[in-house]
CSV table of N, CA and C in Angstrom, one decimal:
chain,number,residue,atom,x,y,z
T,14,MET,N,-11.4,-20.8,-2.4
T,14,MET,CA,-10.1,-19.8,-2.3
T,14,MET,C,-9.3,-20.4,-2.6
T,15,VAL,N,-9.2,-21.3,-4.4
T,15,VAL,CA,-8.1,-21.9,-4.7
T,15,VAL,C,-7.1,-21.1,-5.2
T,16,SER,N,-7.6,-19.9,-5.7
T,16,SER,CA,-6.5,-18.9,-6.1
T,16,SER,C,-6.3,-17.8,-5.4
T,17,LEU,N,-6.4,-17.9,-3.9
T,17,LEU,CA,-6.0,-17.1,-3.0
T,17,LEU,C,-4.6,-16.9,-3.1
T,18,ALA,N,-3.8,-15.6,-2.7
T,18,ALA,CA,-2.5,-15.6,-2.6
T,18,ALA,C,-2.0,-15.0,-1.6
T,19,TYR,N,-2.7,-14.3,-1.2
T,19,TYR,CA,-1.8,-13.3,0.1
T,19,TYR,C,-3.3,-13.5,1.1
T,20,LEU,N,-3.0,-13.5,1.9
T,20,LEU,CA,-3.5,-14.0,3.5
T,20,LEU,C,-3.4,-13.4,4.5
T,21,ASP,N,-3.8,-12.4,5.0
T,21,ASP,CA,-3.6,-11.7,6.5
T,21,ASP,C,-4.5,-11.7,7.7
T,22,LEU,N,-4.2,-12.8,8.5
T,22,LEU,CA,-5.0,-12.7,9.6
T,22,LEU,C,-4.6,-12.3,10.7
T,23,SER,N,-3.7,-11.4,10.8
T,23,SER,CA,-2.7,-11.1,11.8
T,23,SER,C,-3.7,-10.4,12.7
T,24,TRP,N,-3.1,-10.3,14.3
T,24,TRP,CA,-3.7,-9.5,15.2
T,24,TRP,C,-5.5,-10.3,15.5
T,25,ASN,N,-5.6,-11.3,15.3
T,25,ASN,CA,-7.0,-12.0,15.7
T,25,ASN,C,-6.9,-12.7,16.9
T,26,HIS,N,-7.7,-13.4,17.5
T,26,HIS,CA,-7.7,-14.1,18.9
T,26,HIS,C,-7.6,-15.4,18.0
T,27,PHE,N,-7.0,-16.4,17.0
T,27,PHE,CA,-7.1,-17.7,17.1
T,27,PHE,C,-5.9,-18.1,17.7
T,28,GLN,N,-6.9,-19.2,18.0
T,28,GLN,CA,-5.8,-20.4,19.1
T,28,GLN,C,-6.2,-21.5,18.6
T,29,GLY,N,-5.2,-22.5,19.2
T,29,GLY,CA,-4.8,-23.9,18.2
T,29,GLY,C,-3.5,-23.7,17.5
T,30,GLU,N,-3.6,-25.2,16.7
T,30,GLU,CA,-2.5,-25.3,15.5
T,30,GLU,C,-2.7,-24.5,14.4
T,31,ILE,N,-1.6,-24.3,13.8
T,31,ILE,CA,-1.9,-23.4,12.3
T,31,ILE,C,-2.6,-24.7,11.4
T,32,PRO,N,-3.6,-24.4,10.7
T,32,PRO,CA,-4.5,-25.4,9.7
T,32,PRO,C,-3.2,-26.0,8.5
T,33,LYS,N,-3.6,-27.2,8.3
T,33,LYS,CA,-2.6,-27.6,7.7
T,33,LYS,C,-3.1,-27.6,5.8
T,34,CYS,N,-4.2,-27.0,5.9
T,34,CYS,CA,-4.8,-26.4,4.3
T,34,CYS,C,-3.6,-25.6,3.9
T,35,PHE,N,-3.1,-24.9,4.7
T,35,PHE,CA,-1.8,-23.8,4.3
T,35,PHE,C,-0.8,-24.5,3.3
T,36,SER,N,-0.5,-25.9,3.6
T,36,SER,CA,0.4,-26.9,3.1
T,36,SER,C,0.3,-27.0,1.8
T,37,SER,N,-0.9,-26.9,1.3
T,37,SER,CA,-1.3,-27.4,0.1
T,37,SER,C,-2.2,-26.1,-0.9
T,38,SER,N,-1.7,-25.2,-0.5
T,38,SER,CA,-2.5,-24.0,-1.0
T,38,SER,C,-1.5,-23.2,-2.2
T,39,ASN,N,-2.1,-22.4,-2.7
T,39,ASN,CA,-1.3,-21.6,-3.6
T,39,ASN,C,-0.8,-20.1,-2.8
T,40,LEU,N,-0.7,-20.1,-1.7
T,40,LEU,CA,-0.9,-19.1,-1.1
T,40,LEU,C,0.5,-18.9,-1.3
T,41,VAL,N,1.1,-17.1,-1.5
T,41,VAL,CA,2.7,-16.8,-1.6
T,41,VAL,C,3.0,-16.2,-0.2
T,42,TYR,N,1.8,-15.4,0.7
T,42,TYR,CA,1.7,-14.8,1.9
T,42,TYR,C,0.7,-15.1,2.7
T,43,ILE,N,1.6,-15.3,3.7
T,43,ILE,CA,0.8,-15.5,4.9
T,43,ILE,C,1.2,-14.8,6.3
T,44,ASP,N,0.4,-13.8,6.8
T,44,ASP,CA,0.6,-13.2,8.3
T,44,ASP,C,-0.3,-13.7,8.8
T,45,LEU,N,0.0,-14.4,10.1
T,45,LEU,CA,-0.6,-15.2,11.3
T,45,LEU,C,0.0,-14.5,12.6
T,46,SER,N,0.6,-13.3,12.5
T,46,SER,CA,1.2,-13.2,13.8
T,46,SER,C,0.6,-12.4,14.4
T,47,GLN,N,0.6,-12.2,16.1
T,47,GLN,CA,-0.1,-11.5,16.7
T,47,GLN,C,-1.2,-12.4,16.9
T,48,ASN,N,-1.2,-13.6,17.5
T,48,ASN,CA,-2.4,-14.5,17.5
T,48,ASN,C,-2.3,-15.4,18.9
T,49,GLN,N,-2.7,-16.3,19.0
T,49,GLN,CA,-2.4,-17.2,20.1
T,49,GLN,C,-2.5,-19.0,19.7
T,50,LEU,N,-1.3,-18.9,18.4
T,50,LEU,CA,-1.5,-20.1,17.9
T,50,LEU,C,-0.5,-21.0,18.5
T,51,GLU,N,-0.4,-22.0,18.6
T,51,GLU,CA,0.3,-23.2,19.5
T,51,GLU,C,0.7,-24.8,18.6
T,52,GLY,N,1.8,-25.4,18.8
T,52,GLY,CA,1.8,-26.4,18.7
T,52,GLY,C,2.6,-26.1,17.4
T,53,GLU,N,3.3,-26.8,16.6
T,53,GLU,CA,4.3,-27.5,15.8
T,53,GLU,C,4.2,-26.6,14.6
T,54,ILE,N,5.4,-25.9,14.0
T,54,ILE,CA,5.3,-24.9,12.5
T,54,ILE,C,5.3,-26.6,11.4
T,55,LEU,N,4.6,-26.1,10.7
T,55,LEU,CA,4.3,-27.2,9.5
T,55,LEU,C,5.7,-27.3,9.0
T,56,GLU,N,6.2,-28.6,9.0
T,56,GLU,CA,7.1,-29.3,8.2
T,56,GLU,C,7.2,-29.0,6.5
T,57,SER,N,6.2,-28.8,6.3
T,57,SER,CA,6.0,-28.8,4.6
T,57,SER,C,5.0,-27.7,4.5
T,58,LEU,N,5.4,-26.8,4.3
T,58,LEU,CA,4.9,-25.2,3.8
T,58,LEU,C,4.0,-25.3,2.0
T,59,SER,N,3.4,-24.8,1.6
T,59,SER,CA,3.3,-24.6,-0.1
T,59,SER,C,4.3,-24.1,-0.7
T,60,SER,N,4.8,-24.9,-1.7
T,60,SER,CA,6.0,-24.5,-2.1
T,60,SER,C,5.9,-23.3,-3.0
T,61,SER,N,4.8,-22.2,-3.2
T,61,SER,CA,4.6,-21.2,-3.5
T,61,SER,C,4.9,-20.1,-2.4
T,62,LEU,N,5.0,-20.3,-1.2
T,62,LEU,CA,5.3,-19.3,-0.2
T,62,LEU,C,6.7,-18.7,-0.2
T,63,VAL,N,6.3,-17.6,-0.4
T,63,VAL,CA,7.5,-17.0,-0.3
T,63,VAL,C,7.4,-15.7,1.1
T,64,HIS,N,6.6,-15.6,1.7
T,64,HIS,CA,6.6,-14.7,3.1
T,64,HIS,C,6.0,-15.6,4.0
T,65,LEU,N,6.0,-15.7,5.2
T,65,LEU,CA,5.5,-16.2,6.1
T,65,LEU,C,6.1,-15.4,7.3
T,66,ASN,N,4.7,-15.0,8.1
T,66,ASN,CA,4.8,-13.8,9.6
T,66,ASN,C,4.2,-15.0,10.4
T,67,ILE,N,5.0,-15.7,11.4
T,67,ILE,CA,4.1,-16.2,12.6
T,67,ILE,C,4.6,-15.6,13.8
T,68,SER,N,5.0,-14.7,14.1
T,68,SER,CA,5.6,-14.0,15.4
T,68,SER,C,5.0,-13.9,16.2
T,69,SER,N,5.1,-13.8,17.0
T,69,SER,CA,4.2,-13.5,18.3
T,69,SER,C,3.1,-14.2,18.7
T,70,ASN,N,3.2,-15.6,18.7
T,70,ASN,CA,2.4,-16.7,18.9
T,70,ASN,C,3.4,-17.7,19.8
T,71,GLN,N,2.4,-18.8,20.4
T,71,GLN,CA,3.3,-19.6,21.1
T,71,GLN,C,3.5,-21.0,20.3
T,72,LEU,N,4.4,-21.0,19.3
T,72,LEU,CA,4.9,-22.3,18.2
T,72,LEU,C,5.9,-22.5,18.8
T,73,GLN,N,6.1,-23.9,18.8
T,73,GLN,CA,7.6,-24.7,18.6
T,73,GLN,C,8.0,-25.5,17.4
T,74,ALA,N,9.0,-25.5,17.3
T,74,ALA,CA,9.9,-26.1,16.0
T,74,ALA,C,9.4,-27.5,16.0
T,75,CYS,N,9.2,-27.9,14.7
T,75,CYS,CA,9.0,-29.5,14.9
T,75,CYS,C,10.0,-30.4,15.2
T,76,SER,N,9.5,-31.3,16.0
T,76,SER,CA,10.7,-32.1,17.0
T,76,SER,C,11.6,-32.7,15.8
T,77,SER,N,10.6,-33.4,14.9
T,77,SER,CA,11.5,-34.1,14.2
T,77,SER,C,12.3,-33.2,12.7
T,78,LEU,N,12.1,-31.8,13.1
T,78,LEU,CA,13.2,-31.3,11.9
T,78,LEU,C,14.4,-31.6,12.0
T,79,VAL,N,15.0,-31.7,11.3
T,79,VAL,CA,16.9,-31.9,11.3
T,79,VAL,C,17.4,-30.6,10.4
T,80,TYR,N,16.9,-30.3,9.4
T,80,TYR,CA,17.7,-29.2,8.9
T,80,TYR,C,16.5,-28.2,8.4
T,81,ILE,N,16.9,-26.9,8.6
T,81,ILE,CA,16.3,-25.6,8.5
T,81,ILE,C,16.9,-24.4,7.8
T,82,ASP,N,16.7,-24.1,6.7
T,82,ASP,CA,16.8,-23.1,5.7
T,82,ASP,C,16.1,-22.2,5.4
T,83,LEU,N,16.5,-21.0,6.3
T,83,LEU,CA,15.5,-19.9,5.9
T,83,LEU,C,16.2,-18.6,5.7
T,84,SER,N,17.3,-18.8,4.8
T,84,SER,CA,18.0,-17.7,4.7
T,84,SER,C,17.5,-16.7,3.4
T,85,GLN,N,18.0,-15.7,3.2
T,85,GLN,CA,17.3,-14.7,2.4
T,85,GLN,C,15.9,-14.5,2.4
T,86,ASN,N,15.3,-14.4,3.6
T,86,ASN,CA,14.1,-13.9,3.7
T,86,ASN,C,14.1,-12.8,4.3
T,87,GLN,N,13.1,-12.3,4.9
T,87,GLN,CA,12.9,-10.7,5.7
T,87,GLN,C,12.8,-11.1,7.2
T,88,LEU,N,13.6,-12.4,7.2
T,88,LEU,CA,13.1,-12.6,9.2
T,88,LEU,C,13.8,-11.5,9.9
T,89,GLU,N,13.0,-11.1,11.0
T,89,GLU,CA,13.5,-10.2,11.7
T,89,GLU,C,13.4,-10.5,13.1
T,90,GLY,N,14.3,-9.6,13.9
T,90,GLY,CA,14.1,-10.1,15.6
T,90,GLY,C,15.1,-10.6,15.8
T,91,GLU,N,15.0,-11.4,17.2
T,91,GLU,CA,16.1,-12.4,17.7
T,91,GLU,C,15.9,-13.9,17.1
T,92,ILE,N,17.2,-14.9,17.3
T,92,ILE,CA,17.3,-15.8,16.9
T,92,ILE,C,16.3,-16.6,17.9
T,93,PRO,N,15.1,-17.7,17.5
T,93,PRO,CA,14.3,-18.1,18.9
T,93,PRO,C,15.4,-19.1,19.4
T,94,GLU,N,14.9,-19.3,21.2
T,94,GLU,CA,15.4,-19.9,21.7
T,94,GLU,C,15.0,-21.3,21.8
T,95,SER,N,14.3,-21.8,21.4
T,95,SER,CA,13.0,-22.7,21.3
T,95,SER,C,12.8,-23.7,19.8
T,96,LEU,N,14.4,-23.8,19.2
T,96,LEU,CA,14.6,-24.5,18.5
T,96,LEU,C,14.7,-26.2,18.5
T,97,SER,N,14.5,-26.9,17.6
T,97,SER,CA,14.2,-28.1,18.3
T,97,SER,C,15.7,-28.7,18.1
T,98,SER,N,15.7,-29.5,19.1
T,98,SER,CA,17.0,-29.8,19.8
T,98,SER,C,17.7,-31.3,18.8
T,99,SER,N,17.1,-31.6,18.0
T,99,SER,CA,17.5,-32.6,17.1
T,99,SER,C,17.9,-32.1,15.7
T,100,LEU,N,18.2,-30.6,15.6
T,100,LEU,CA,18.6,-30.1,14.4
T,100,LEU,C,19.8,-30.6,13.5
T,101,VAL,N,20.3,-30.6,12.8
T,101,VAL,CA,21.7,-30.7,12.2
T,101,VAL,C,22.2,-29.9,11.7
T,102,ARG,N,21.4,-28.9,11.0
T,102,ARG,CA,21.9,-27.8,10.1
T,102,ARG,C,21.0,-27.0,10.1
T,103,ILE,N,21.1,-25.6,10.3
T,103,ILE,CA,20.7,-24.2,10.8
T,103,ILE,C,21.2,-23.1,9.7
T,104,ASP,N,20.5,-22.7,8.9
T,104,ASP,CA,20.8,-21.8,8.1
T,104,ASP,C,19.9,-20.3,7.9
T,105,LEU,N,19.8,-19.7,9.2
T,105,LEU,CA,19.6,-18.1,8.8
T,105,LEU,C,20.4,-17.4,8.4
T,106,SER,N,21.1,-17.4,7.0
T,106,SER,CA,21.8,-16.2,6.6
T,106,SER,C,21.1,-15.4,5.8
T,107,HIS,N,21.7,-14.1,6.1
T,107,HIS,CA,21.4,-13.1,5.2
T,107,HIS,C,19.9,-12.8,5.3
T,108,ASP,N,19.5,-12.4,6.6
T,108,ASP,CA,17.7,-12.3,7.3
T,108,ASP,C,18.2,-11.1,7.8
T,109,HIS,N,17.4,-10.4,8.5
T,109,HIS,CA,17.5,-9.2,9.2
T,109,HIS,C,17.3,-9.6,10.9
T,110,LEU,N,18.5,-10.7,11.3
T,110,LEU,CA,18.2,-11.3,12.7
T,110,LEU,C,19.1,-10.2,13.4
T,111,ARG,N,18.4,-10.3,14.5
T,111,ARG,CA,19.6,-9.0,15.6
T,111,ARG,C,19.8,-9.7,16.9
T,112,GLY,N,20.4,-9.3,18.0
T,112,GLY,CA,20.6,-9.7,18.9
T,112,GLY,C,21.6,-10.5,19.6
T,113,LEU,N,21.7,-11.3,20.1
T,113,LEU,CA,22.5,-12.3,20.9
T,113,LEU,C,22.6,-13.5,20.2
T,114,ILE,N,23.4,-14.8,20.2
T,114,ILE,CA,23.4,-15.7,19.5
T,114,ILE,C,22.8,-16.7,21.0
T,115,PRO,N,21.5,-17.2,20.8
T,115,PRO,CA,21.4,-18.0,21.8
T,115,PRO,C,22.2,-19.3,22.5
T,116,ASP,N,22.5,-19.4,23.7
T,116,ASP,CA,23.2,-20.3,24.3
T,116,ASP,C,22.6,-21.6,24.4
T,117,THR,N,21.5,-21.8,23.7
T,117,THR,CA,21.0,-23.3,23.6
T,117,THR,C,21.5,-23.8,22.1
T,118,PHE,N,22.1,-23.3,21.4
T,118,PHE,CA,22.8,-24.1,20.6
T,118,PHE,C,24.0,-24.9,20.8
T,119,ARG,N,24.6,-24.5,22.1
T,119,ARG,CA,25.0,-25.7,22.7
T,119,ARG,C,24.9,-27.0,23.3
T,120,ASN,N,23.1,-27.1,23.4
T,120,ASN,CA,22.8,-28.0,23.8
T,120,ASN,C,22.1,-28.8,22.6
T,121,MET,N,22.4,-28.4,21.6
T,121,MET,CA,22.1,-29.1,20.0
T,121,MET,C,23.1,-30.1,19.7
T,122,ILE,N,23.1,-31.4,20.5
T,122,ILE,CA,24.0,-32.0,20.3
T,122,ILE,C,24.1,-32.6,18.9
T,123,SER,N,23.5,-32.5,18.1
T,123,SER,CA,23.3,-33.1,16.6
T,123,SER,C,23.7,-32.0,15.8
T,124,LEU,N,23.8,-30.5,16.4
T,124,LEU,CA,24.2,-29.5,15.5
T,124,LEU,C,25.8,-29.8,14.6
T,125,GLY,N,26.0,-29.8,13.6
T,125,GLY,CA,26.9,-29.8,12.5
T,125,GLY,C,27.2,-28.5,12.0
T,126,TYR,N,26.5,-28.0,11.6
T,126,TYR,CA,26.4,-26.7,10.7
T,126,TYR,C,25.7,-25.2,11.0
T,127,LEU,N,26.1,-24.3,11.1
T,127,LEU,CA,25.4,-23.2,11.6
T,127,LEU,C,25.9,-22.0,10.8
T,128,ASP,N,24.9,-21.8,10.0
T,128,ASP,CA,25.1,-20.3,9.0
T,128,ASP,C,24.4,-18.9,9.0
T,129,HIS,N,24.9,-18.2,9.9
T,129,HIS,CA,24.0,-17.0,9.8
T,129,HIS,C,24.9,-16.0,9.7
T,130,PRO,N,25.7,-15.9,8.5
T,130,PRO,CA,26.3,-14.6,8.0
T,130,PRO,C,25.1,-13.6,7.2
T,131,GLY,N,25.6,-12.1,7.3
T,131,GLY,CA,25.2,-11.1,6.9
T,131,GLY,C,23.5,-10.8,7.8
T,132,ASN,N,23.7,-10.7,9.0
T,132,ASN,CA,22.6,-10.4,9.8
T,132,ASN,C,23.2,-9.1,10.9
T,133,ARG,N,22.7,-9.3,11.7
T,133,ARG,CA,22.8,-8.2,12.8
T,133,ARG,C,23.0,-8.4,14.1
T,134,LEU,N,23.5,-9.8,14.2
T,134,LEU,CA,23.8,-10.4,15.3
T,134,LEU,C,24.7,-9.6,16.0
T,135,GLU,N,25.1,-9.6,17.4
T,135,GLU,CA,25.9,-8.6,18.1
T,135,GLU,C,26.1,-9.5,19.4
T,136,GLY,N,27.3,-8.9,20.0
T,136,GLY,CA,28.0,-9.3,21.2
T,136,GLY,C,29.0,-10.4,21.0
T,137,GLU,N,29.1,-11.5,22.3
T,137,GLU,CA,30.3,-12.3,22.0
T,137,GLU,C,29.9,-13.5,21.5
T,138,THR,N,30.5,-14.4,20.8
T,138,THR,CA,29.7,-15.7,20.3
T,138,THR,C,29.6,-16.6,21.9
T,139,PRO,N,28.9,-17.5,21.8
T,139,PRO,CA,29.0,-18.4,23.1
T,139,PRO,C,30.0,-19.0,23.3
T,140,LYS,N,30.2,-19.2,24.6
T,140,LYS,CA,31.6,-19.7,24.8
T,140,LYS,C,31.7,-21.2,24.3
T,141,SER,N,31.0,-22.0,24.0
T,141,SER,CA,30.9,-23.2,23.5
T,141,SER,C,29.6,-23.6,22.8
T,142,PHE,N,29.7,-24.3,21.9
T,142,PHE,CA,28.8,-24.8,20.8
T,142,PHE,C,28.8,-26.4,21.0
T,143,SER,N,27.7,-27.0,20.1
T,143,SER,CA,27.8,-28.5,20.3
T,143,SER,C,29.2,-28.9,19.8
T,144,ARG,N,29.4,-30.0,20.4
T,144,ARG,CA,30.6,-30.7,20.1
T,144,ARG,C,30.7,-31.1,19.0
T,145,GLY,N,29.4,-31.5,18.3
T,145,GLY,CA,29.8,-31.6,16.8
T,145,GLY,C,29.8,-30.8,15.6
T,146,LEU,N,29.8,-29.7,16.2
T,146,LEU,CA,29.7,-28.3,15.1
T,146,LEU,C,31.1,-28.7,14.2
T,147,VAL,N,30.9,-28.6,13.0
T,147,VAL,CA,32.2,-28.3,12.1
T,147,VAL,C,32.1,-27.4,11.2
T,148,HIS,N,30.9,-26.9,11.2
T,148,HIS,CA,30.5,-25.9,10.1
T,148,HIS,C,30.2,-24.3,10.7
T,149,LEU,N,30.8,-23.2,10.9
T,149,LEU,CA,30.7,-21.9,11.7
T,149,LEU,C,30.6,-20.8,11.0
T,150,ASP,N,29.6,-20.2,10.3
T,150,ASP,CA,29.8,-19.4,9.2
T,150,ASP,C,28.9,-17.9,9.7
T,151,LEU,N,29.7,-17.0,10.5
T,151,LEU,CA,28.7,-15.5,11.0
T,151,LEU,C,30.0,-14.5,10.5
T,152,PRO,N,30.3,-14.5,9.2
T,152,PRO,CA,30.6,-12.7,8.8
T,152,PRO,C,29.7,-12.0,8.6
T,153,GLY,N,30.1,-10.7,8.7
T,153,GLY,CA,29.0,-9.6,8.4
T,153,GLY,C,28.2,-9.2,9.4
T,154,ASN,N,28.5,-9.6,10.9
T,154,ASN,CA,27.4,-9.4,11.8
T,154,ASN,C,28.4,-8.4,12.3
T,155,HIS,N,27.9,-8.4,13.6
T,155,HIS,CA,28.4,-7.4,15.0
T,155,HIS,C,28.9,-7.8,15.9
T,156,LEU,N,29.6,-9.0,15.9
T,156,LEU,CA,30.0,-9.5,16.6
T,156,LEU,C,31.7,-8.8,17.7
């Protein structure tokens, strides 16, 4: 299956962690949504991957992850509250995210950069963010 580019295994009853073989494949599309996967999201996915759907599982952000850039994708839904507390920079700009900005950002003591422009975030901005926050970019939302 070296040439496999599209893999949809959604709505199965897969359990356990995401297989590491996805990080060294030619896959451009992976849909593992609506399973019972758990553990950490892979730190390094295939460089050819352009679509990853891992929604509705029990995954956690990588605890060692300090920078995450998921900008200009087709991410939908709310910002997860279970992001790694060690994150320094989060870029979720120009996706299709909606809902409120989670209060968990204020507990991320290392967070310095938060980029979320061009989404559908709404409501009020949290009363406080991380004390180390030096860059906050939220234009083009519904705040």
